[in-house]
Amino acid sequence: MAIKTLTLVISAAALLSMQTPSEAVRIERNYSRNSGNMILENESTQTSTTSKENKIQVALLLDTSNSMDGLIDQAKSRLWNIVNTLTTLKYNGKSPQIEISLYEYGNDGIHDEHYIRQVTPLTQDLDLVSEKLFALRTNGGSEYCGAVIRDTSQNLNWDSNDKSMKLIYIAGNEPFDQGKISYKEAISGAKGKKIYINTIFCGERNEGIQTFWQNGATLGEGKYFNIDSDRKVISIETPYDIRISECNEKLNDTYIYYGNRGYEYKSKQVAQDKNAGIQSVSSAVERTVAKAKKNAYKNEHWDLVDKAEKDAGFISSVTEEELPAELKGKSREEIKKMIAIKSAEREKIQKEIEELSKKRQDYIDKEMKKRGSQDSDDLGKAIERSVLELAKRSGYNV
């Protein structure tokens, strides 16, 4: 075990030595013990991976300069709506794994020459994405779109499977061609990895066209949108919201944390429920719906139910110290039985949430039709429309 740990530490040190000083500052590295092995978390990996299963990978690049408080608020309100849009997509009848990354740019408080920060890597830890999104703060700065696109395309762990759908969404309100890094060259590099570039200008449509936001999307084979970032997101409450919220509490009860950080992660789950609720009832319900989607919301790094589903032999090897108080002293068979019970409960609750969410969406669609399309002009809806269009182009369907 000591040799394995030393090898990983040496490998991590070697990776750091390959980074430039500015890149090293951006990468956050946290070490934790999990199943007796030392692992790296929340890191940006230079090399791409090959996956047998398709993935849908989405990087959100948000301008956090002084004028962008409304944009950040829309992102908070629409995060789970975006996730739920992605989970509707299928390729050859299968639901791909969903990964989200978050970047901020244009903020003077970022210690980088281009004012760029990778907030999260591409990850399925959506509680982490939510936590970091709600922690974003705006500050005056210079917005360099070319630089952040280059950084995102080079430093995220993009899947090399050609059938995976890889999307960058960049939102902001300053000219797209600012900075030393050419946005055209950055987009060309991203296209080499088959990453679509979508641009969302926060302002009047023609201004976005004149300041090259539309050109960025055209070159990146993506979509160009303009939104009013100061507009409040429309939240429609439905007759199904209360029951879905009740299901969320039951769903949380099916999670059994493990590891020396398990309780911390479990607490984050509850904290992000509260963050979504602060935004609106609709946002909280959307989060619950997302938590019922197995291809998007997985927590094998802290939840025994998800971990056992991925690795059936894990329960036999997990140490007593890693177990929560209610499982300490129990036999392996007793632990397996408890996990099986929780797993069955979770599946039943998730099925009910899925059925309720369909009825809820039908209700919302009818209500939106009454109000007209003008109520849909925000960050989440822009991303939703482009995701569905690009998905068809890539061979995905709903």
Coordinates of C-alpha atoms in Angstrom, one line a residue:
M1 CA 0.0 0.0 0.0
A2 CA 2.9 2.4 0.8
I3 CA 4.4 1.7 -2.6
K4 CA 1.0 2.4 -4.4
T5 CA 0.6 5.7 -2.4
L6 CA 4.2 6.8 -3.1
T7 CA 3.7 6.1 -6.8
L8 CA 0.5 8.2 -7.0
V9 CA 2.2 11.1 -5.1
I10 CA 5.2 10.9 -7.5
S11 CA 2.9 10.9 -10.5
A12 CA 1.0 13.9 -9.2
A13 CA 4.2 15.8 -8.6
A14 CA 5.3 15.0 -12.1
L15 CA 2.0 16.3 -13.5
L16 CA 2.4 19.5 -11.6
S17 CA 5.9 20.0 -12.9
M18 CA 4.5 19.9 -16.4
Q19 CA 2.2 22.9 -15.7
T20 CA 3.2 26.5 -16.2
P21 CA 3.0 28.6 -12.9
S22 CA -0.3 30.1 -13.9
E23 CA -1.8 26.7 -14.7
A24 CA -0.5 25.3 -11.4
V25 CA -2.3 28.0 -9.5
R26 CA -5.6 27.3 -11.3
I27 CA -5.6 23.6 -10.5
E28 CA -7.1 22.7 -7.1
R29 CA -5.9 19.4 -5.7
N30 CA -7.5 17.7 -2.8
Y31 CA -6.3 14.4 -1.4
S32 CA -8.6 12.0 0.5
R33 CA -8.6 8.4 1.6
N34 CA -11.2 6.2 0.0
S35 CA -11.2 2.4 0.4
G36 CA -7.7 2.5 1.7
N37 CA -6.3 4.2 -1.5
M38 CA -5.0 7.7 -2.0
I39 CA -6.9 9.4 -4.8
L40 CA -6.9 12.8 -6.5
E41 CA -10.1 14.8 -6.6
N42 CA -11.2 18.0 -8.4
E43 CA -8.2 18.0 -10.7
S44 CA -7.8 19.0 -14.4
T45 CA -6.3 16.1 -16.4
Q46 CA -4.2 16.9 -19.5
T47 CA -4.9 13.6 -21.4
S48 CA -8.2 12.6 -22.8
T49 CA -9.8 9.3 -22.0
T50 CA -11.5 6.7 -24.1
S51 CA -14.9 5.5 -22.9
K52 CA -16.8 2.5 -24.3
E53 CA -20.0 4.2 -23.3
N54 CA -21.0 7.6 -24.8
K55 CA -20.8 10.7 -22.7
I56 CA -22.4 14.1 -22.9
Q57 CA -19.9 16.6 -21.6
V58 CA -20.8 20.3 -21.1
A59 CA -18.5 23.1 -20.0
L60 CA -20.2 26.3 -18.8
L61 CA -17.9 29.4 -19.2
L62 CA -19.4 32.3 -17.2
D63 CA -18.3 35.9 -17.3
T64 CA -18.0 36.9 -13.6
S65 CA -17.1 40.6 -14.2
N66 CA -19.0 43.3 -12.3
S67 CA -22.0 43.5 -14.7
M68 CA -22.8 39.8 -14.7
D69 CA -24.7 39.2 -11.4
G70 CA -27.8 38.5 -13.4
L71 CA -26.1 35.9 -15.5
I72 CA -24.8 34.1 -12.4
D73 CA -28.3 34.2 -10.9
Q74 CA -29.8 32.7 -14.1
A75 CA -27.1 29.9 -14.0
K76 CA -28.0 29.1 -10.4
S77 CA -31.7 29.0 -11.3
R78 CA -31.3 26.9 -14.4
L79 CA -28.5 24.4 -13.5
W80 CA -30.8 21.5 -12.8
N81 CA -33.0 22.4 -15.8
I82 CA -29.9 22.1 -18.0
V83 CA -29.0 18.8 -16.4
N84 CA -32.5 17.4 -17.0
T85 CA -32.4 18.5 -20.6
L86 CA -29.2 16.5 -21.1
T87 CA -30.7 13.4 -19.4
T88 CA -33.5 13.2 -21.9
L89 CA -31.0 12.4 -24.7
K90 CA -30.3 8.9 -25.9
Y91 CA -27.9 7.3 -28.3
N92 CA -29.0 4.0 -29.8
G93 CA -31.5 3.7 -27.0
K94 CA -29.0 4.2 -24.2
S95 CA -28.7 7.2 -21.8
P96 CA -25.1 8.6 -21.9
Q97 CA -23.2 9.6 -18.8
I98 CA -23.5 13.3 -18.0
E99 CA -20.5 15.4 -17.0
I100 CA -20.5 19.1 -16.3
S101 CA -17.6 21.5 -15.9
L102 CA -17.7 25.1 -14.7
Y103 CA -15.3 27.9 -15.6
E104 CA -15.3 31.6 -14.7
Y105 CA -13.5 34.3 -16.5
G106 CA -13.2 38.1 -16.6
N107 CA -12.8 38.6 -12.9
D108 CA -10.0 40.7 -11.5
G109 CA -9.9 38.5 -8.4
I110 CA -8.6 35.6 -10.3
H111 CA -4.8 35.1 -10.1
D112 CA -4.2 34.4 -13.7
E113 CA -2.9 36.6 -16.5
H114 CA -6.0 35.9 -18.5
Y115 CA -8.4 36.1 -15.5
I116 CA -9.5 32.5 -16.0
R117 CA -10.3 29.9 -13.3
Q118 CA -11.4 26.3 -13.7
V119 CA -14.0 26.1 -11.0
T120 CA -14.7 22.3 -11.5
P121 CA -13.4 19.7 -13.9
L122 CA -15.7 17.7 -16.0
T123 CA -17.5 15.7 -13.3
Q124 CA -20.5 13.7 -12.3
D125 CA -20.3 15.2 -8.9
L126 CA -23.2 17.6 -9.5
D127 CA -23.3 18.6 -5.8
L128 CA -19.8 20.0 -6.3
V129 CA -20.8 21.9 -9.4
S130 CA -23.8 23.4 -7.6
E131 CA -21.7 24.3 -4.5
K132 CA -19.1 26.1 -6.6
L133 CA -21.6 27.8 -8.7
F134 CA -23.4 29.3 -5.7
A135 CA -20.0 30.4 -4.3
L136 CA -19.2 32.6 -7.4
R137 CA -18.9 36.3 -6.9
T138 CA -18.5 39.0 -9.5
N139 CA -15.7 41.5 -9.7
G140 CA -14.5 44.0 -12.3
G141 CA -12.2 42.6 -14.9
S142 CA -11.2 42.0 -18.6
E143 CA -13.0 39.3 -20.5
Y144 CA -10.8 37.2 -22.8
C145 CA -13.0 34.7 -24.7
G146 CA -10.3 33.3 -26.8
A147 CA -8.2 32.5 -23.7
V148 CA -10.9 30.8 -21.8
I149 CA -12.0 28.7 -24.8
R150 CA -8.4 27.6 -25.3
D151 CA -7.9 26.7 -21.7
T152 CA -11.2 24.8 -21.6
S153 CA -10.5 22.7 -24.7
Q154 CA -6.9 21.9 -23.6
N155 CA -7.2 21.3 -19.9
L156 CA -10.5 19.4 -19.4
N157 CA -10.6 15.7 -19.7
W158 CA -12.6 15.5 -22.9
D159 CA -13.7 12.0 -24.0
S160 CA -12.0 10.8 -27.2
N161 CA -15.0 8.7 -28.2
D162 CA -16.3 10.3 -31.5
K163 CA -19.9 9.4 -30.5
S164 CA -19.7 11.4 -27.3
M165 CA -21.2 14.9 -27.5
K166 CA -18.9 17.6 -26.3
L167 CA -20.2 21.1 -25.8
I168 CA -18.8 24.5 -24.6
Y169 CA -21.2 27.3 -23.7
I170 CA -19.6 30.7 -23.2
A171 CA -21.7 33.6 -21.9
G172 CA -20.7 37.2 -21.5
N173 CA -21.2 40.8 -22.7
E174 CA -17.9 42.2 -23.9
P175 CA -16.4 41.9 -27.5
F176 CA -15.5 38.3 -28.3
D177 CA -12.1 39.2 -29.8
Q178 CA -10.5 40.8 -26.7
G179 CA -7.2 39.6 -25.4
K180 CA -3.9 38.2 -26.9
I181 CA -5.3 34.8 -27.6
S182 CA -7.2 34.6 -31.0
Y183 CA -10.7 33.2 -30.5
K184 CA -10.4 31.8 -34.1
E185 CA -7.3 29.8 -33.2
A186 CA -8.8 28.7 -29.9
I187 CA -12.0 27.5 -31.6
S188 CA -10.0 25.7 -34.3
G189 CA -8.2 23.8 -31.6
A190 CA -11.5 22.8 -29.9
K191 CA -13.0 21.7 -33.3
G192 CA -10.0 19.3 -33.6
K193 CA -11.5 17.5 -30.6
K194 CA -15.0 17.7 -32.0
I195 CA -16.1 20.1 -29.4
Y196 CA -19.0 22.4 -30.4
I197 CA -18.7 26.0 -29.3
N198 CA -22.0 27.8 -28.4
T199 CA -22.0 31.5 -27.6
I200 CA -24.5 33.4 -25.5
F201 CA -24.3 37.2 -25.7
C202 CA -25.8 39.1 -22.7
G203 CA -27.3 42.0 -24.5
E204 CA -28.9 43.2 -27.7
R205 CA -28.7 40.6 -30.6
N206 CA -27.1 42.9 -33.2
E207 CA -24.5 44.1 -30.7
G208 CA -23.5 40.5 -30.2
I209 CA -23.2 40.0 -33.9
Q210 CA -21.1 43.1 -34.4
T211 CA -18.8 42.1 -31.5
F212 CA -18.1 38.6 -33.0
W213 CA -20.2 36.4 -30.7
Q214 CA -22.2 35.1 -33.6
N215 CA -19.0 34.5 -35.6
G216 CA -17.6 32.5 -32.7
A217 CA -20.6 30.1 -32.8
T218 CA -20.4 29.9 -36.6
L219 CA -16.7 28.9 -36.5
G220 CA -17.4 26.5 -33.6
E221 CA -20.3 24.9 -35.5
G222 CA -22.5 25.7 -32.5
K223 CA -25.4 28.1 -31.9
Y224 CA -25.5 31.8 -31.2
F225 CA -28.0 33.3 -28.7
N226 CA -28.6 36.6 -27.0
I227 CA -30.3 36.9 -23.7
D228 CA -31.2 39.6 -21.2
S229 CA -29.0 38.5 -18.3
D230 CA -30.8 40.8 -15.9
R231 CA -34.2 39.3 -16.6
K232 CA -35.6 37.2 -13.7
V233 CA -36.0 33.5 -14.6
I234 CA -39.7 32.6 -14.9
S235 CA -40.7 29.9 -12.4
I236 CA -43.9 28.1 -12.8
E237 CA -45.3 26.2 -9.9
T238 CA -47.3 23.1 -10.5
P239 CA -49.7 20.8 -8.7
Y240 CA -47.0 18.1 -8.6
D241 CA -44.3 20.1 -6.8
I242 CA -45.2 19.3 -3.2
R243 CA -45.2 15.5 -3.8
I244 CA -41.9 15.7 -5.7
S245 CA -40.4 17.6 -2.7
E246 CA -41.7 14.9 -0.4
C247 CA -40.0 12.3 -2.6
N248 CA -36.8 14.2 -2.3
E249 CA -36.7 13.8 1.5
K250 CA -37.3 10.1 1.1
L251 CA -34.7 9.9 -1.6
N252 CA -32.1 11.5 0.7
D253 CA -32.8 8.8 3.3
T254 CA -31.6 6.1 0.9
Y255 CA -28.0 7.4 0.9
I256 CA -25.5 5.7 3.2
Y257 CA -22.3 7.6 3.5
Y258 CA -18.9 6.0 3.9
G259 CA -15.2 7.1 4.1
N260 CA -13.6 9.8 6.2
R261 CA -15.3 12.5 4.1
G262 CA -18.6 10.7 3.6
Y263 CA -20.5 12.7 6.2
E264 CA -19.2 15.9 4.6
Y265 CA -20.5 14.9 1.2
K266 CA -23.8 13.9 2.6
S267 CA -24.1 17.3 4.2
K268 CA -23.3 18.9 0.9
Q269 CA -26.2 17.0 -0.7
V270 CA -28.6 18.6 1.8
A271 CA -26.9 22.0 1.4
Q272 CA -27.4 22.0 -2.3
D273 CA -31.0 21.1 -1.9
K274 CA -31.4 24.3 0.2
N275 CA -29.5 26.4 -2.4
A276 CA -31.9 25.2 -5.1
G277 CA -34.8 26.0 -2.8
I278 CA -33.5 29.5 -2.2
Q279 CA -33.7 30.2 -5.9
S280 CA -37.3 29.0 -6.3
V281 CA -39.7 26.1 -5.8
S282 CA -39.2 25.3 -9.4
S283 CA -35.4 25.1 -9.1
A284 CA -35.7 22.8 -6.1
V285 CA -38.1 20.5 -7.9
E286 CA -35.8 20.4 -11.0
R287 CA -32.9 19.4 -8.7
T288 CA -35.0 16.5 -7.3
V289 CA -35.9 15.4 -10.8
A290 CA -32.1 15.4 -11.7
K291 CA -31.3 13.4 -8.6
A292 CA -33.6 10.7 -9.9
K293 CA -31.6 10.3 -13.1
K294 CA -28.9 7.6 -12.7
N295 CA -26.9 8.7 -15.7
A296 CA -26.4 12.2 -14.2
Y297 CA -26.5 12.0 -10.4
K298 CA -24.1 9.4 -9.1
N299 CA -22.2 9.5 -5.8
E300 CA -20.1 6.3 -5.6
H301 CA -17.3 8.4 -4.0
W302 CA -19.3 8.7 -0.8
D303 CA -22.6 6.6 -1.0
L304 CA -22.5 2.9 -0.4
V305 CA -25.5 2.2 -2.5
D306 CA -24.0 3.7 -5.6
K307 CA -20.6 2.3 -4.8
A308 CA -22.0 -1.3 -4.4
E309 CA -23.9 -1.0 -7.7
K310 CA -20.6 -0.1 -9.5
D311 CA -18.4 -2.5 -7.5
A312 CA -20.2 -5.5 -6.0
G313 CA -17.0 -6.6 -4.2
F314 CA -16.5 -3.3 -2.4
I315 CA -18.6 -4.2 0.7
S316 CA -16.3 -7.2 1.4
S317 CA -13.2 -4.9 1.5
V318 CA -14.5 -1.7 3.1
T319 CA -13.0 -1.2 6.5
E320 CA -14.9 -0.8 9.8
E321 CA -13.5 2.7 10.1
E322 CA -15.0 3.8 6.9
L323 CA -18.5 2.8 7.8
P324 CA -21.1 5.2 9.4
A325 CA -22.0 4.6 13.1
E326 CA -25.2 2.7 12.2
L327 CA -23.3 0.0 10.3
K328 CA -20.3 -0.4 12.6
G329 CA -20.2 -3.8 14.3
K330 CA -22.5 -5.4 11.7
S331 CA -21.6 -8.4 9.6
R332 CA -20.9 -8.1 5.9
E333 CA -24.1 -9.9 5.1
E334 CA -26.1 -7.5 7.3
I335 CA -24.5 -4.6 5.5
K336 CA -25.3 -6.0 2.1
K337 CA -28.9 -6.6 3.2
M338 CA -29.2 -3.0 4.3
I339 CA -27.8 -1.7 1.1
A340 CA -30.1 -3.9 -0.9
I341 CA -33.1 -2.5 1.0
K342 CA -32.0 1.1 0.4
S343 CA -31.3 0.4 -3.2
A344 CA -34.8 -1.0 -3.8
E345 CA -36.3 2.0 -1.9
R346 CA -34.3 4.4 -4.1
E347 CA -35.4 2.8 -7.3
K348 CA -39.0 3.0 -6.3
I349 CA -38.8 6.6 -5.3
Q350 CA -36.9 7.5 -8.5
K351 CA -39.6 5.9 -10.6
E352 CA -42.3 7.9 -8.8
I353 CA -40.3 11.1 -9.4
E354 CA -39.9 10.3 -13.0
E355 CA -43.6 9.7 -13.5
L356 CA -44.5 13.0 -11.6
S357 CA -41.9 14.9 -13.5
K358 CA -43.5 14.0 -16.9
K359 CA -46.9 15.3 -15.6
R360 CA -45.2 18.4 -14.3
Q361 CA -43.5 19.1 -17.6
D362 CA -46.7 18.7 -19.5
Y363 CA -48.3 21.2 -17.2
I364 CA -45.4 23.7 -17.6
D365 CA -45.4 23.3 -21.4
K366 CA -49.1 24.2 -21.6
E367 CA -48.6 27.2 -19.3
M368 CA -45.7 28.4 -21.3
K369 CA -47.7 28.1 -24.5
K370 CA -50.4 30.4 -23.0
R371 CA -47.7 33.0 -22.0
G372 CA -45.9 33.0 -25.3
S373 CA -42.2 32.4 -26.2
Q374 CA -41.1 35.8 -24.7
D375 CA -40.9 34.2 -21.3
S376 CA -38.2 31.7 -22.4
D377 CA -35.4 34.2 -23.1
D378 CA -32.8 33.2 -20.5
L379 CA -29.6 31.2 -20.1
G380 CA -31.2 27.9 -19.4
K381 CA -33.7 28.0 -22.3
A382 CA -30.9 29.1 -24.7
I383 CA -28.9 26.1 -23.7
E384 CA -31.9 23.8 -23.8
R385 CA -32.8 24.8 -27.4
S386 CA -29.2 24.4 -28.7
V387 CA -28.6 21.1 -26.9
L388 CA -31.7 19.5 -28.6
E389 CA -30.7 20.8 -32.0
L390 CA -27.0 19.7 -31.7
A391 CA -28.1 16.4 -30.4
K392 CA -30.1 15.6 -33.5
R393 CA -27.1 16.6 -35.6
S394 CA -24.9 14.2 -33.6
G395 CA -27.3 11.2 -33.9
Y396 CA -28.9 11.6 -30.4
N397 CA -32.6 11.6 -29.9
V398 CA -35.0 12.4 -27.0

